[in-house]
Amino acid sequence: FSRGEDWDNAGKWARTVVENMSGLTVPYFAVMDFSGFEKAINQVGGINVTIQNSFTDYSYPDSKLGYLPPITFKEGNEHLDGTRALQFARSRHAAGIEGSDFARSLRQQKIIEAFKQKVLGGNIISSANNINQLLSVFADHFHTNIRPNALYRIYNLIKDKEMRTTSLSLDPET
C-alpha cells in the first residue's frame, strides 16, 4: 500500500503471496488501518482479553518514527481500549516467546475474537446509533475488494447461523 497508496493493488499482492505460500486461490482481501482499529475498539467500549504471559516491549514504535517508553502487559485479565488493544496486537519486540511473530499472531486472534464477542454479546448490534457509528468507522478505515452484493449474500448465508470462527496460526513446531 505504501508504494502507491492503492488498496486494490496492495490487496492483490497480499493475495498473491498467500496463494504462493498455501497453494490456495484467494479471491478476496480485507484490511483495516490502525486508526480504524483503535476507533472500532473504542466504539464498542473496549474489549476484555486474557493475557497468557507477562511481557514488556521496549521498542514499540510511536507515530513520529521513534519509540514509546516500554509497554508492559501483565498475565491475567485486562480491559483494553483501542490504543492498548493495538499495542497488544502489534507488539513484536518483547523478550522470550511473546516477542515472536507466532505469539503476535495469536494475540491478534484474541483481539478479533474479543471484538466479535463484544459486538455479538452486548447491546452493540441492538442499537441503530451504535451500528451506524461502527459502520461509519468501517466505511472510513476498512478496505476490501468484496463487492456490496457479495457482502449482502454472505450476510444472508450466515445471519441465522451460530457464529463459529476457526483460526489457524503457524507455530515453531509446524
GROMACS .gro file of C-alpha atoms in nm:
model
  174
    1PHE     CA    1   0.000   0.000   0.000
    2SER     CA    2   0.275   0.245   0.093
    3ARG     CA    3   0.427   0.230  -0.257
    4GLY     CA    4   0.121   0.351  -0.445
    5GLU     CA    5  -0.147   0.411  -0.183
    6ASP     CA    6  -0.373   0.179  -0.380
    7TRP     CA    7  -0.566  -0.068  -0.162
    8ASP     CA    8  -0.670  -0.287  -0.456
    9ASN     CA    9  -0.311  -0.328  -0.572
   10ALA     CA   10  -0.190  -0.390  -0.216
   11GLY     CA   11  -0.466  -0.650  -0.171
   12LYS     CA   12  -0.368  -0.817  -0.498
   13TRP     CA   13  -0.007  -0.853  -0.381
   14ALA     CA   14  -0.112  -0.984  -0.039
   15ARG     CA   15  -0.342  -1.240  -0.203
   16THR     CA   16  -0.063  -1.345  -0.442
   17VAL     CA   17   0.180  -1.407  -0.155
   18VAL     CA   18  -0.075  -1.615   0.037
   19GLU     CA   19  -0.166  -1.809  -0.278
   20ASN     CA   20   0.201  -1.884  -0.348
   21MET     CA   21   0.260  -1.999   0.010
   22SER     CA   22  -0.059  -2.203   0.050
   23GLY     CA   23  -0.143  -2.326  -0.298
   24LEU     CA   24  -0.499  -2.198  -0.243
   25THR     CA   25  -0.688  -1.947  -0.454
   26VAL     CA   26  -0.761  -1.633  -0.252
   27PRO     CA   27  -1.018  -1.417  -0.430
   28TYR     CA   28  -1.071  -1.151  -0.163
   29PHE     CA   29  -0.886  -0.932   0.081
   30ALA     CA   30  -0.995  -0.714   0.369
   31VAL     CA   31  -0.784  -0.476   0.576
   32MET     CA   32  -0.846  -0.216   0.843
   33ASP     CA   33  -0.592   0.058   0.908
   34PHE     CA   34  -0.457   0.121   1.259
   35SER     CA   35  -0.667   0.430   1.322
   36GLY     CA   36  -0.984   0.242   1.230
   37PHE     CA   37  -0.881  -0.048   1.452
   38GLU     CA   38  -0.849   0.184   1.752
   39LYS     CA   39  -1.175   0.365   1.674
   40ALA     CA   40  -1.370   0.039   1.630
   41ILE     CA   41  -1.247  -0.096   1.965
   42ASN     CA   42  -1.331   0.233   2.136
   43GLN     CA   43  -1.674   0.245   1.968
   44VAL     CA   44  -1.773  -0.081   2.142
   45GLY     CA   45  -1.641   0.039   2.479
   46GLY     CA   46  -1.315  -0.156   2.472
   47ILE     CA   47  -1.261  -0.530   2.494
   48ASN     CA   48  -1.162  -0.782   2.757
   49VAL     CA   49  -0.875  -1.022   2.695
   50THR     CA   50  -0.687  -1.276   2.899
   51ILE     CA   51  -0.312  -1.220   2.871
   52GLN     CA   52  -0.133  -1.556   2.881
   53ASN     CA   53   0.219  -1.435   2.960
   54SER     CA   54   0.351  -1.112   3.104
   55PHE     CA   55   0.580  -0.925   2.866
   56THR     CA   56   0.738  -0.587   2.801
   57ASP     CA   57   0.803  -0.437   2.459
   58TYR     CA   58   1.098  -0.197   2.476
   59SER     CA   59   1.083  -0.095   2.108
   60TYR     CA   60   0.720  -0.016   2.030
   61PRO     CA   61   0.703   0.248   1.753
   62ASP     CA   62   0.541   0.586   1.807
   63SER     CA   63   0.379   0.791   1.531
   64LYS     CA   64   0.693   1.004   1.476
   65LEU     CA   65   0.943   0.733   1.367
   66GLY     CA   66   1.066   0.692   1.724
   67TYR     CA   67   0.968   0.466   2.011
   68LEU     CA   68   0.731   0.483   2.305
   69PRO     CA   69   0.855   0.417   2.659
   70PRO     CA   70   0.847   0.044   2.740
   71ILE     CA   71   0.495  -0.106   2.726
   72THR     CA   72   0.416  -0.385   2.972
   73PHE     CA   73   0.131  -0.636   2.974
   74LYS     CA   74   0.074  -0.845   3.287
   75GLU     CA   75  -0.057  -1.200   3.284
   76GLY     CA   76  -0.429  -1.211   3.360
   77ASN     CA   77  -0.745  -1.035   3.251
   78GLU     CA   78  -0.729  -0.680   3.118
   79HIS     CA   79  -0.981  -0.440   2.967
   80LEU     CA   80  -0.820  -0.278   2.662
   81ASP     CA   81  -0.917   0.048   2.493
   82GLY     CA   82  -0.835   0.094   2.124
   83THR     CA   83  -0.480   0.220   2.177
   84ARG     CA   84  -0.388  -0.052   2.425
   85ALA     CA   85  -0.552  -0.323   2.208
   86LEU     CA   86  -0.345  -0.208   1.909
   87GLN     CA   87  -0.028  -0.219   2.119
   88PHE     CA   88  -0.116  -0.569   2.240
   89ALA     CA   89  -0.187  -0.686   1.884
   90ARG     CA   90   0.118  -0.525   1.723
   91SER     CA   91   0.386  -0.575   1.988
   92ARG     CA   92   0.679  -0.768   1.844
   93HIS     CA   93   0.990  -0.678   2.043
   94ALA     CA   94   0.937  -0.846   2.381
   95ALA     CA   95   1.197  -1.080   2.523
   96GLY     CA   96   1.116  -1.451   2.510
   97ILE     CA   97   0.825  -1.624   2.345
   98GLU     CA   98   0.596  -1.318   2.335
   99GLY     CA   99   0.846  -1.146   2.105
  100SER     CA  100   0.782  -1.392   1.824
  101ASP     CA  101   0.560  -1.340   1.521
  102PHE     CA  102   0.378  -1.657   1.626
  103ALA     CA  103   0.281  -1.507   1.962
  104ARG     CA  104   0.181  -1.182   1.792
  105SER     CA  105  -0.043  -1.374   1.553
  106LEU     CA  106  -0.214  -1.547   1.846
  107ARG     CA  107  -0.264  -1.213   2.024
  108GLN     CA  108  -0.424  -1.070   1.709
  109GLN     CA  109  -0.664  -1.364   1.701
  110LYS     CA  110  -0.753  -1.293   2.066
  111ILE     CA  111  -0.832  -0.931   1.980
  112ILE     CA  112  -1.055  -1.032   1.687
  113GLU     CA  113  -1.240  -1.288   1.899
  114ALA     CA  114  -1.286  -1.043   2.189
  115PHE     CA  115  -1.419  -0.779   1.947
  116LYS     CA  116  -1.660  -1.028   1.792
  117GLN     CA  117  -1.783  -1.137   2.135
  118LYS     CA  118  -1.831  -0.775   2.242
  119VAL     CA  119  -2.030  -0.687   1.930
  120LEU     CA  120  -2.246  -1.000   1.930
  121GLY     CA  121  -2.279  -1.038   2.308
  122GLY     CA  122  -2.357  -0.682   2.411
  123ASN     CA  123  -2.618  -0.431   2.315
  124ILE     CA  124  -2.399  -0.306   2.032
  125ILE     CA  125  -2.598  -0.456   1.746
  126SER     CA  126  -2.936  -0.380   1.904
  127SER     CA  127  -2.878  -0.004   1.888
  128ALA     CA  128  -2.916   0.165   1.550
  129ASN     CA  129  -2.695   0.451   1.670
  130ASN     CA  130  -2.414   0.212   1.770
  131ILE     CA  131  -2.440   0.025   1.442
  132ASN     CA  132  -2.432   0.348   1.241
  133GLN     CA  133  -2.129   0.478   1.427
  134LEU     CA  134  -1.945   0.147   1.390
  135LEU     CA  135  -2.034   0.130   1.020
  136SER     CA  136  -1.902   0.485   0.982
  137VAL     CA  137  -1.567   0.376   1.127
  138PHE     CA  138  -1.556   0.080   0.890
  139ALA     CA  139  -1.652   0.295   0.590
  140ASP     CA  140  -1.360   0.530   0.657
  141HIS     CA  141  -1.095   0.274   0.756
  142PHE     CA  142  -1.187  -0.067   0.614
  143HIS     CA  143  -1.079  -0.164   0.262
  144THR     CA  144  -1.179  -0.473   0.064
  145ASN     CA  145  -1.241  -0.599  -0.286
  146ILE     CA  146  -1.560  -0.775  -0.175
  147ARG     CA  147  -1.848  -0.601  -0.351
  148PRO     CA  148  -2.158  -0.490  -0.154
  149ASN     CA  149  -2.383  -0.750  -0.320
  150ALA     CA  150  -2.138  -1.026  -0.217
  151LEU     CA  151  -2.126  -0.891   0.140
  152TYR     CA  152  -2.506  -0.893   0.147
  153ARG     CA  153  -2.510  -1.253   0.020
  154ILE     CA  154  -2.259  -1.355   0.288
  155TYR     CA  155  -2.477  -1.184   0.550
  156ASN     CA  156  -2.785  -1.373   0.429
  157LEU     CA  157  -2.596  -1.703   0.440
  158ILE     CA  158  -2.479  -1.656   0.799
  159LYS     CA  159  -2.743  -1.437   0.965
  160ASP     CA  160  -2.937  -1.728   1.117
  161LYS     CA  161  -2.637  -1.949   1.181
  162GLU     CA  162  -2.442  -1.989   1.501
  163MET     CA  163  -2.129  -1.775   1.466
  164ARG     CA  164  -1.826  -2.002   1.486
  165THR     CA  165  -1.478  -1.893   1.394
  166THR     CA  166  -1.187  -2.118   1.317
  167SER     CA  167  -0.842  -1.965   1.335
  168LEU     CA  168  -0.517  -2.129   1.246
  169SER     CA  169  -0.176  -1.998   1.331
  170LEU     CA  170   0.165  -2.129   1.243
  171ASP     CA  171   0.390  -2.206   1.534
  172PRO     CA  172   0.756  -2.308   1.561
  173GLU     CA  173   0.671  -2.682   1.572
  174THR     CA  174   0.467  -2.674   1.250
   0.00000   0.00000   0.00000
